[in-house]
């Protein structure tokens, strides 16, 4: 799991201590206030242990993350457990792993990974992704001409206070116009619409379709297994396959009819390898 810490690299970080980024809630819930007005630690013994190890390991944030991410707490299931819910309704002691939505950058990066288009180049200057003309950015936002640069991790997308990148902004990207201790997490219909209607996301979807066919071949069942393997790291079960096959059959029929009537232009599956017969 990648996490972009918003603290300066040379600043010792004992605020959460990074648990807020990984588990959604920190040991101290009031991340902006650690004085008497703030809340007390939910687990002071754990806080002392992590702080002590942090100092012993040379104030290494990387080692702190390694200790947390290799713990049994991080690796446990998010499945509901009645006994835990009764003993700790708010899950303050992390009896189960809390469910949390991916952050804006993680959502975009996961789409790029699934499509097979993510550029893993490290370092270098920020890049400018194309943005809708309706924003009237003009000379303030000149899109990078190299498509490989445009598909780099979201960490490298340029941040301009007056022109936030739309796709990331929709999913609660941190605003550059104010300082905040933690990001807002909202769920709205606009987020679904942004994914449905975004031309860039459509292109990534077409690339994913081409990748599935190239890697799985012509067998429809194998294609569904490959799709689930890419998206969910598992194979589709029988009920899921049956449901998806019905959807594919009905959707293909609708697309063929509308394409024949001139009401729809069929989309190509990008990245699909063509062979001569």
PDB file of C-alpha atoms in Angstrom:
ATOM      1  CA  UNK A   1       0.000   0.000   0.000  1.00  0.00           C
ATOM      2  CA  UNK A   2       1.441   3.364  -0.977  1.00  0.00           C
ATOM      3  CA  UNK A   3       0.894   6.343   1.285  1.00  0.00           C
ATOM      4  CA  UNK A   4       1.873   9.911   0.549  1.00  0.00           C
ATOM      5  CA  UNK A   5       2.712  11.563   3.874  1.00  0.00           C
ATOM      6  CA  UNK A   6       1.915  15.263   3.859  1.00  0.00           C
ATOM      7  CA  UNK A   7       4.599  16.007   6.451  1.00  0.00           C
ATOM      8  CA  UNK A   8       7.997  17.367   5.301  1.00  0.00           C
ATOM      9  CA  UNK A   9      10.451  14.497   4.872  1.00  0.00           C
ATOM     10  CA  UNK A  10      12.776  15.797   7.597  1.00  0.00           C
ATOM     11  CA  UNK A  11      10.020  16.316  10.197  1.00  0.00           C
ATOM     12  CA  UNK A  12       9.697  13.643  12.908  1.00  0.00           C
ATOM     13  CA  UNK A  13       6.144  12.328  12.672  1.00  0.00           C
ATOM     14  CA  UNK A  14       4.579  11.180  15.931  1.00  0.00           C
ATOM     15  CA  UNK A  15       1.241  12.811  15.304  1.00  0.00           C
ATOM     16  CA  UNK A  16      -0.835   9.760  14.466  1.00  0.00           C
ATOM     17  CA  UNK A  17       1.768   8.036  14.368  1.00  0.00           C
ATOM     18  CA  UNK A  18       0.977   7.299  10.717  1.00  0.00           C
ATOM     19  CA  UNK A  19      -1.811   5.031  11.950  1.00  0.00           C
ATOM     20  CA  UNK A  20      -4.356   7.587  10.802  1.00  0.00           C
ATOM     21  CA  UNK A  21      -3.169   7.152   7.229  1.00  0.00           C
ATOM     22  CA  UNK A  22      -3.196   3.359   7.407  1.00  0.00           C
ATOM     23  CA  UNK A  23      -6.150   2.598   9.688  1.00  0.00           C
ATOM     24  CA  UNK A  24      -8.157   5.804   9.065  1.00  0.00           C
ATOM     25  CA  UNK A  25      -8.082   6.699  12.767  1.00  0.00           C
ATOM     26  CA  UNK A  26      -5.027   7.538  14.814  1.00  0.00           C
ATOM     27  CA  UNK A  27      -4.234   6.577  18.396  1.00  0.00           C
ATOM     28  CA  UNK A  28      -5.110  10.190  19.174  1.00  0.00           C
ATOM     29  CA  UNK A  29      -8.291  11.123  17.299  1.00  0.00           C
ATOM     30  CA  UNK A  30      -7.761  14.903  17.435  1.00  0.00           C
ATOM     31  CA  UNK A  31      -4.827  15.019  15.051  1.00  0.00           C
ATOM     32  CA  UNK A  32      -4.587  18.815  15.230  1.00  0.00           C
ATOM     33  CA  UNK A  33      -4.722  19.089  18.998  1.00  0.00           C
ATOM     34  CA  UNK A  34      -2.532  17.121  21.397  1.00  0.00           C
ATOM     35  CA  UNK A  35      -2.977  19.465  24.320  1.00  0.00           C
ATOM     36  CA  UNK A  36      -5.363  19.245  27.224  1.00  0.00           C
ATOM     37  CA  UNK A  37      -8.263  20.215  24.950  1.00  0.00           C
ATOM     38  CA  UNK A  38      -7.623  17.215  22.686  1.00  0.00           C
ATOM     39  CA  UNK A  39      -8.763  13.647  23.190  1.00  0.00           C
ATOM     40  CA  UNK A  40      -6.693  11.167  25.143  1.00  0.00           C
ATOM     41  CA  UNK A  41      -4.909   8.286  23.357  1.00  0.00           C
ATOM     42  CA  UNK A  42      -7.110   5.238  22.845  1.00  0.00           C
ATOM     43  CA  UNK A  43      -4.124   3.011  23.568  1.00  0.00           C
ATOM     44  CA  UNK A  44      -1.353   4.903  25.425  1.00  0.00           C
ATOM     45  CA  UNK A  45       0.771   1.757  25.870  1.00  0.00           C
ATOM     46  CA  UNK A  46       0.879   1.210  22.110  1.00  0.00           C
ATOM     47  CA  UNK A  47       1.704   4.878  21.561  1.00  0.00           C
ATOM     48  CA  UNK A  48       4.614   4.642  24.014  1.00  0.00           C
ATOM     49  CA  UNK A  49       5.859   1.455  22.350  1.00  0.00           C
ATOM     50  CA  UNK A  50       5.776   2.935  18.835  1.00  0.00           C
ATOM     51  CA  UNK A  51       7.345   6.204  19.967  1.00  0.00           C
ATOM     52  CA  UNK A  52      10.139   4.390  21.793  1.00  0.00           C
ATOM     53  CA  UNK A  53      10.896   2.145  18.817  1.00  0.00           C
ATOM     54  CA  UNK A  54      10.748   5.160  16.511  1.00  0.00           C
ATOM     55  CA  UNK A  55      13.568   6.824  18.451  1.00  0.00           C
ATOM     56  CA  UNK A  56      15.580   3.590  18.793  1.00  0.00           C
ATOM     57  CA  UNK A  57      15.420   3.051  15.022  1.00  0.00           C
ATOM     58  CA  UNK A  58      16.958   6.437  14.285  1.00  0.00           C
ATOM     59  CA  UNK A  59      13.674   8.295  13.723  1.00  0.00           C
ATOM     60  CA  UNK A  60      13.101   6.219  10.597  1.00  0.00           C
ATOM     61  CA  UNK A  61       9.598   6.742   9.195  1.00  0.00           C
ATOM     62  CA  UNK A  62      10.166   3.854   6.776  1.00  0.00           C
ATOM     63  CA  UNK A  63      10.889   1.464   9.657  1.00  0.00           C
ATOM     64  CA  UNK A  64       7.819   2.744  11.527  1.00  0.00           C
ATOM     65  CA  UNK A  65       5.660   1.961   8.492  1.00  0.00           C
ATOM     66  CA  UNK A  66       7.296  -1.463   8.177  1.00  0.00           C
ATOM     67  CA  UNK A  67       6.528  -2.288  11.818  1.00  0.00           C
ATOM     68  CA  UNK A  68       2.874  -1.299  11.379  1.00  0.00           C
ATOM     69  CA  UNK A  69       2.306  -2.903   7.965  1.00  0.00           C
ATOM     70  CA  UNK A  70       3.800  -6.256   8.998  1.00  0.00           C
ATOM     71  CA  UNK A  71       1.754  -6.436  12.194  1.00  0.00           C
ATOM     72  CA  UNK A  72      -1.070  -8.950  12.643  1.00  0.00           C
ATOM     73  CA  UNK A  73      -3.456  -6.018  13.183  1.00  0.00           C
ATOM     74  CA  UNK A  74      -2.827  -4.660   9.691  1.00  0.00           C
ATOM     75  CA  UNK A  75      -3.131  -8.092   8.072  1.00  0.00           C
ATOM     76  CA  UNK A  76      -6.444  -9.082   9.647  1.00  0.00           C
ATOM     77  CA  UNK A  77      -9.836  -9.226   7.947  1.00  0.00           C
ATOM     78  CA  UNK A  78     -12.435  -6.445   7.794  1.00  0.00           C
ATOM     79  CA  UNK A  79     -15.265  -8.972   8.171  1.00  0.00           C
ATOM     80  CA  UNK A  80     -17.807  -8.131  10.877  1.00  0.00           C
ATOM     81  CA  UNK A  81     -17.321  -9.963  14.175  1.00  0.00           C
ATOM     82  CA  UNK A  82     -20.176  -9.712  16.628  1.00  0.00           C
ATOM     83  CA  UNK A  83     -18.036 -10.212  19.755  1.00  0.00           C
ATOM     84  CA  UNK A  84     -15.727  -7.348  18.730  1.00  0.00           C
ATOM     85  CA  UNK A  85     -18.657  -5.054  17.928  1.00  0.00           C
ATOM     86  CA  UNK A  86     -20.113  -5.642  21.403  1.00  0.00           C
ATOM     87  CA  UNK A  87     -16.835  -5.097  23.237  1.00  0.00           C
ATOM     88  CA  UNK A  88     -15.643  -2.117  21.143  1.00  0.00           C
ATOM     89  CA  UNK A  89     -18.514  -0.606  19.059  1.00  0.00           C
ATOM     90  CA  UNK A  90     -16.318   2.143  17.577  1.00  0.00           C
ATOM     91  CA  UNK A  91     -13.434  -0.245  16.890  1.00  0.00           C
ATOM     92  CA  UNK A  92     -11.004   2.043  18.702  1.00  0.00           C
ATOM     93  CA  UNK A  93      -8.758  -0.879  19.597  1.00  0.00           C
ATOM     94  CA  UNK A  94      -8.748  -2.255  16.045  1.00  0.00           C
ATOM     95  CA  UNK A  95     -10.276  -5.636  16.782  1.00  0.00           C
ATOM     96  CA  UNK A  96     -11.005  -5.819  13.026  1.00  0.00           C
ATOM     97  CA  UNK A  97      -9.380  -3.890  10.208  1.00  0.00           C
ATOM     98  CA  UNK A  98     -11.525  -0.806   9.489  1.00  0.00           C
ATOM     99  CA  UNK A  99     -12.912  -0.414   6.008  1.00  0.00           C
ATOM    100  CA  UNK A 100     -11.775   2.773   4.299  1.00  0.00           C
ATOM    101  CA  UNK A 101     -12.127   4.311   0.867  1.00  0.00           C
ATOM    102  CA  UNK A 102      -9.042   4.788  -1.261  1.00  0.00           C
ATOM    103  CA  UNK A 103      -7.761   8.350  -1.387  1.00  0.00           C
ATOM    104  CA  UNK A 104      -7.966  10.362  -4.598  1.00  0.00           C
ATOM    105  CA  UNK A 105      -4.444   9.591  -5.796  1.00  0.00           C
ATOM    106  CA  UNK A 106      -4.829   5.903  -4.981  1.00  0.00           C
ATOM    107  CA  UNK A 107      -8.052   5.701  -7.013  1.00  0.00           C
ATOM    108  CA  UNK A 108      -6.392   7.165 -10.110  1.00  0.00           C
ATOM    109  CA  UNK A 109      -3.255   5.047  -9.659  1.00  0.00           C
ATOM    110  CA  UNK A 110      -5.297   1.851  -9.243  1.00  0.00           C
ATOM    111  CA  UNK A 111      -7.120   2.586 -12.513  1.00  0.00           C
ATOM    112  CA  UNK A 112      -3.790   3.064 -14.273  1.00  0.00           C
ATOM    113  CA  UNK A 113      -2.446  -0.186 -12.802  1.00  0.00           C
ATOM    114  CA  UNK A 114      -5.524  -2.138 -13.925  1.00  0.00           C
ATOM    115  CA  UNK A 115      -5.268  -0.735 -17.450  1.00  0.00           C
ATOM    116  CA  UNK A 116      -1.569  -1.623 -17.594  1.00  0.00           C
ATOM    117  CA  UNK A 117      -0.643   1.959 -18.413  1.00  0.00           C
ATOM    118  CA  UNK A 118       1.000   3.129 -15.188  1.00  0.00           C
ATOM    119  CA  UNK A 119       4.479   4.569 -15.738  1.00  0.00           C
ATOM    120  CA  UNK A 120       6.642   3.681 -12.751  1.00  0.00           C
ATOM    121  CA  UNK A 121       9.387   6.225 -13.380  1.00  0.00           C
ATOM    122  CA  UNK A 122      10.631   7.704 -10.101  1.00  0.00           C
ATOM    123  CA  UNK A 123      11.546  11.368  -9.578  1.00  0.00           C
ATOM    124  CA  UNK A 124      11.654  14.326 -11.904  1.00  0.00           C
ATOM    125  CA  UNK A 125       9.461  17.407 -12.323  1.00  0.00           C
ATOM    126  CA  UNK A 126       5.692  17.493 -11.952  1.00  0.00           C
ATOM    127  CA  UNK A 127       3.543  16.704 -14.990  1.00  0.00           C
ATOM    128  CA  UNK A 128       0.431  18.375 -16.359  1.00  0.00           C
ATOM    129  CA  UNK A 129      -2.433  16.054 -17.277  1.00  0.00           C
ATOM    130  CA  UNK A 130      -4.917  17.319 -19.886  1.00  0.00           C
ATOM    131  CA  UNK A 131      -7.908  19.009 -18.269  1.00  0.00           C
ATOM    132  CA  UNK A 132     -11.360  19.947 -19.669  1.00  0.00           C
ATOM    133  CA  UNK A 133     -11.427  23.067 -21.840  1.00  0.00           C
ATOM    134  CA  UNK A 134     -14.389  24.319 -19.810  1.00  0.00           C
ATOM    135  CA  UNK A 135     -11.999  25.185 -16.971  1.00  0.00           C
ATOM    136  CA  UNK A 136     -10.475  27.926 -19.168  1.00  0.00           C
ATOM    137  CA  UNK A 137      -7.029  27.349 -17.680  1.00  0.00           C
ATOM    138  CA  UNK A 138      -5.262  28.799 -20.708  1.00  0.00           C
ATOM    139  CA  UNK A 139      -1.518  29.277 -20.352  1.00  0.00           C
ATOM    140  CA  UNK A 140      -1.717  28.436 -16.654  1.00  0.00           C
ATOM    141  CA  UNK A 141      -2.037  24.730 -17.491  1.00  0.00           C
ATOM    142  CA  UNK A 142      -0.111  23.459 -20.490  1.00  0.00           C
ATOM    143  CA  UNK A 143      -0.615  19.702 -20.744  1.00  0.00           C
ATOM    144  CA  UNK A 144       2.514  17.561 -21.000  1.00  0.00           C
ATOM    145  CA  UNK A 145       2.893  16.359 -24.596  1.00  0.00           C
ATOM    146  CA  UNK A 146       4.479  13.004 -23.770  1.00  0.00           C
ATOM    147  CA  UNK A 147       1.669  10.460 -23.072  1.00  0.00           C
ATOM    148  CA  UNK A 148       4.060   8.417 -20.931  1.00  0.00           C
ATOM    149  CA  UNK A 149       4.546  11.418 -18.665  1.00  0.00           C
ATOM    150  CA  UNK A 150       0.770  11.859 -18.400  1.00  0.00           C
ATOM    151  CA  UNK A 151       0.394   8.321 -17.049  1.00  0.00           C
ATOM    152  CA  UNK A 152       2.777   8.724 -14.157  1.00  0.00           C
ATOM    153  CA  UNK A 153       1.621   8.290 -10.564  1.00  0.00           C
ATOM    154  CA  UNK A 154      -0.734  10.929  -9.183  1.00  0.00           C
ATOM    155  CA  UNK A 155       2.027  12.017  -6.821  1.00  0.00           C
ATOM    156  CA  UNK A 156       3.641  13.777  -9.807  1.00  0.00           C
ATOM    157  CA  UNK A 157       0.582  15.699 -11.049  1.00  0.00           C
ATOM    158  CA  UNK A 158       1.185  19.409 -10.684  1.00  0.00           C
ATOM    159  CA  UNK A 159      -0.840  21.119  -7.979  1.00  0.00           C
ATOM    160  CA  UNK A 160      -2.049  24.652  -8.657  1.00  0.00           C
ATOM    161  CA  UNK A 161      -4.166  26.358  -6.032  1.00  0.00           C
ATOM    162  CA  UNK A 162      -6.476  28.033  -8.539  1.00  0.00           C
ATOM    163  CA  UNK A 163      -6.850  24.965 -10.809  1.00  0.00           C
ATOM    164  CA  UNK A 164      -7.160  21.638  -8.958  1.00  0.00           C
ATOM    165  CA  UNK A 165      -6.972  18.538 -11.153  1.00  0.00           C
ATOM    166  CA  UNK A 166     -10.694  17.646 -11.625  1.00  0.00           C
ATOM    167  CA  UNK A 167     -10.581  13.841 -11.212  1.00  0.00           C
ATOM    168  CA  UNK A 168      -8.583  14.045  -7.979  1.00  0.00           C
ATOM    169  CA  UNK A 169     -10.606  16.988  -6.693  1.00  0.00           C
ATOM    170  CA  UNK A 170     -13.813  14.958  -7.042  1.00  0.00           C
ATOM    171  CA  UNK A 171     -12.435  12.366  -4.623  1.00  0.00           C
ATOM    172  CA  UNK A 172     -11.382  14.821  -1.891  1.00  0.00           C
ATOM    173  CA  UNK A 173      -7.831  15.609  -2.872  1.00  0.00           C
ATOM    174  CA  UNK A 174      -6.206  17.853  -0.260  1.00  0.00           C
ATOM    175  CA  UNK A 175      -6.835  21.500  -1.098  1.00  0.00           C
ATOM    176  CA  UNK A 176      -3.682  23.526  -1.687  1.00  0.00           C
ATOM    177  CA  UNK A 177      -5.453  26.659  -0.464  1.00  0.00           C
ATOM    178  CA  UNK A 178      -5.576  25.663   3.186  1.00  0.00           C
ATOM    179  CA  UNK A 179      -3.743  23.583   5.751  1.00  0.00           C
ATOM    180  CA  UNK A 180      -5.613  20.569   7.088  1.00  0.00           C
ATOM    181  CA  UNK A 181      -4.749  17.847   9.505  1.00  0.00           C
ATOM    182  CA  UNK A 182      -6.730  15.177   7.652  1.00  0.00           C
ATOM    183  CA  UNK A 183      -8.659  14.869   4.420  1.00  0.00           C
ATOM    184  CA  UNK A 184     -12.415  14.906   4.137  1.00  0.00           C
ATOM    185  CA  UNK A 185     -14.034  11.693   2.912  1.00  0.00           C
ATOM    186  CA  UNK A 186     -17.310  12.143   1.064  1.00  0.00           C
ATOM    187  CA  UNK A 187     -19.463   9.820  -1.014  1.00  0.00           C
ATOM    188  CA  UNK A 188     -21.606  11.464  -3.666  1.00  0.00           C
ATOM    189  CA  UNK A 189     -23.266  10.672  -7.016  1.00  0.00           C
ATOM    190  CA  UNK A 190     -20.832  13.082  -8.686  1.00  0.00           C
ATOM    191  CA  UNK A 191     -18.009  10.631  -8.033  1.00  0.00           C
ATOM    192  CA  UNK A 192     -19.759   7.842  -9.927  1.00  0.00           C
ATOM    193  CA  UNK A 193     -20.664  10.231 -12.735  1.00  0.00           C
ATOM    194  CA  UNK A 194     -17.062  11.428 -12.934  1.00  0.00           C
ATOM    195  CA  UNK A 195     -15.925   7.854 -13.554  1.00  0.00           C
ATOM    196  CA  UNK A 196     -18.754   7.023 -15.972  1.00  0.00           C
ATOM    197  CA  UNK A 197     -18.410  10.159 -18.107  1.00  0.00           C
ATOM    198  CA  UNK A 198     -14.664  10.796 -17.996  1.00  0.00           C
ATOM    199  CA  UNK A 199     -13.001  10.255 -21.383  1.00  0.00           C
ATOM    200  CA  UNK A 200      -9.692   9.377 -19.725  1.00  0.00           C
ATOM    201  CA  UNK A 201     -11.323   6.686 -17.566  1.00  0.00           C
ATOM    202  CA  UNK A 202     -13.070   5.350 -20.696  1.00  0.00           C
ATOM    203  CA  UNK A 203      -9.692   5.038 -22.393  1.00  0.00           C
ATOM    204  CA  UNK A 204      -8.295   3.146 -19.403  1.00  0.00           C
ATOM    205  CA  UNK A 205     -11.350   0.848 -19.486  1.00  0.00           C
ATOM    206  CA  UNK A 206     -10.727   0.093 -23.157  1.00  0.00           C
ATOM    207  CA  UNK A 207      -7.077  -0.621 -22.361  1.00  0.00           C
ATOM    208  CA  UNK A 208      -8.177  -2.988 -19.588  1.00  0.00           C
ATOM    209  CA  UNK A 209     -10.465  -4.831 -22.027  1.00  0.00           C
ATOM    210  CA  UNK A 210      -7.607  -5.210 -24.489  1.00  0.00           C
ATOM    211  CA  UNK A 211      -5.284  -6.420 -21.727  1.00  0.00           C
ATOM    212  CA  UNK A 212      -7.791  -9.055 -20.567  1.00  0.00           C
ATOM    213  CA  UNK A 213      -8.263 -10.448 -24.080  1.00  0.00           C
ATOM    214  CA  UNK A 214      -4.532 -10.452 -24.818  1.00  0.00           C
ATOM    215  CA  UNK A 215      -3.675 -12.273 -21.596  1.00  0.00           C
ATOM    216  CA  UNK A 216      -6.672 -14.635 -21.331  1.00  0.00           C
ATOM    217  CA  UNK A 217      -7.367 -15.470 -24.963  1.00  0.00           C
ATOM    218  CA  UNK A 218     -10.776 -15.947 -26.560  1.00  0.00           C
ATOM    219  CA  UNK A 219     -12.363 -18.096 -23.841  1.00  0.00           C
ATOM    220  CA  UNK A 220     -15.009 -15.994 -22.083  1.00  0.00           C
ATOM    221  CA  UNK A 221     -14.705 -17.811 -18.751  1.00  0.00           C
ATOM    222  CA  UNK A 222     -10.928 -17.309 -18.744  1.00  0.00           C
ATOM    223  CA  UNK A 223     -11.448 -13.636 -19.560  1.00  0.00           C
ATOM    224  CA  UNK A 224     -13.695 -13.187 -16.530  1.00  0.00           C
ATOM    225  CA  UNK A 225     -11.162 -14.953 -14.305  1.00  0.00           C
ATOM    226  CA  UNK A 226      -8.396 -12.711 -15.629  1.00  0.00           C
ATOM    227  CA  UNK A 227     -10.531  -9.605 -15.109  1.00  0.00           C
ATOM    228  CA  UNK A 228     -11.235 -10.563 -11.495  1.00  0.00           C
ATOM    229  CA  UNK A 229      -7.598 -11.451 -10.967  1.00  0.00           C
ATOM    230  CA  UNK A 230      -6.533  -7.972 -12.107  1.00  0.00           C
ATOM    231  CA  UNK A 231      -9.217  -6.081 -10.195  1.00  0.00           C
ATOM    232  CA  UNK A 232      -9.765  -8.187  -7.071  1.00  0.00           C
ATOM    233  CA  UNK A 233      -6.760 -10.565  -6.905  1.00  0.00           C
ATOM    234  CA  UNK A 234      -9.071 -13.609  -7.052  1.00  0.00           C
ATOM    235  CA  UNK A 235     -11.132 -15.615  -9.530  1.00  0.00           C
ATOM    236  CA  UNK A 236     -14.819 -14.964 -10.099  1.00  0.00           C
ATOM    237  CA  UNK A 237     -17.137 -17.478  -8.420  1.00  0.00           C
ATOM    238  CA  UNK A 238     -19.885 -19.296 -10.316  1.00  0.00           C
ATOM    239  CA  UNK A 239     -22.695 -16.874  -9.425  1.00  0.00           C
ATOM    240  CA  UNK A 240     -20.577 -13.877 -10.413  1.00  0.00           C
ATOM    241  CA  UNK A 241     -19.671 -15.484 -13.727  1.00  0.00           C
ATOM    242  CA  UNK A 242     -23.296 -16.269 -14.487  1.00  0.00           C
ATOM    243  CA  UNK A 243     -24.354 -12.710 -13.712  1.00  0.00           C
ATOM    244  CA  UNK A 244     -21.543 -11.180 -15.777  1.00  0.00           C
ATOM    245  CA  UNK A 245     -22.192 -13.459 -18.760  1.00  0.00           C
ATOM    246  CA  UNK A 246     -25.845 -12.437 -18.791  1.00  0.00           C
ATOM    247  CA  UNK A 247     -24.786  -8.783 -18.662  1.00  0.00           C
ATOM    248  CA  UNK A 248     -22.281  -9.252 -21.493  1.00  0.00           C
ATOM    249  CA  UNK A 249     -24.842 -11.030 -23.706  1.00  0.00           C
ATOM    250  CA  UNK A 250     -27.552  -8.399 -23.184  1.00  0.00           C
ATOM    251  CA  UNK A 251     -25.125  -5.482 -23.478  1.00  0.00           C
ATOM    252  CA  UNK A 252     -23.534  -6.855 -26.629  1.00  0.00           C
ATOM    253  CA  UNK A 253     -27.003  -7.217 -28.202  1.00  0.00           C
ATOM    254  CA  UNK A 254     -27.872  -3.595 -27.363  1.00  0.00           C
ATOM    255  CA  UNK A 255     -24.544  -2.293 -28.697  1.00  0.00           C
ATOM    256  CA  UNK A 256     -24.893  -4.234 -31.967  1.00  0.00           C
ATOM    257  CA  UNK A 257     -28.435  -2.946 -32.525  1.00  0.00           C
ATOM    258  CA  UNK A 258     -27.563   0.681 -31.810  1.00  0.00           C
ATOM    259  CA  UNK A 259     -24.401   0.496 -33.887  1.00  0.00           C
ATOM    260  CA  UNK A 260     -26.352  -0.931 -36.831  1.00  0.00           C
ATOM    261  CA  UNK A 261     -28.890   1.893 -36.497  1.00  0.00           C
ATOM    262  CA  UNK A 262     -26.126   4.494 -36.428  1.00  0.00           C
ATOM    263  CA  UNK A 263     -27.053   5.592 -32.917  1.00  0.00           C
ATOM    264  CA  UNK A 264     -23.797   4.429 -31.363  1.00  0.00           C
ATOM    265  CA  UNK A 265     -20.191   4.338 -32.438  1.00  0.00           C
ATOM    266  CA  UNK A 266     -18.570   1.141 -31.191  1.00  0.00           C
ATOM    267  CA  UNK A 267     -15.468   1.626 -29.067  1.00  0.00           C
ATOM    268  CA  UNK A 268     -12.247  -0.216 -29.753  1.00  0.00           C
ATOM    269  CA  UNK A 269     -10.421  -2.112 -27.057  1.00  0.00           C
ATOM    270  CA  UNK A 270      -7.122  -0.295 -26.821  1.00  0.00           C
ATOM    271  CA  UNK A 271      -3.992  -2.390 -26.682  1.00  0.00           C
ATOM    272  CA  UNK A 272      -5.698  -5.360 -28.352  1.00  0.00           C
ATOM    273  CA  UNK A 273      -3.209  -7.306 -30.466  1.00  0.00           C
ATOM    274  CA  UNK A 274      -4.558  -7.945 -33.945  1.00  0.00           C
ATOM    275  CA  UNK A 275      -3.567 -11.124 -35.794  1.00  0.00           C
ATOM    276  CA  UNK A 276      -3.928 -11.846 -39.502  1.00  0.00           C
ATOM    277  CA  UNK A 277      -5.949 -14.851 -40.570  1.00  0.00           C
TER     278      UNK A 277
END
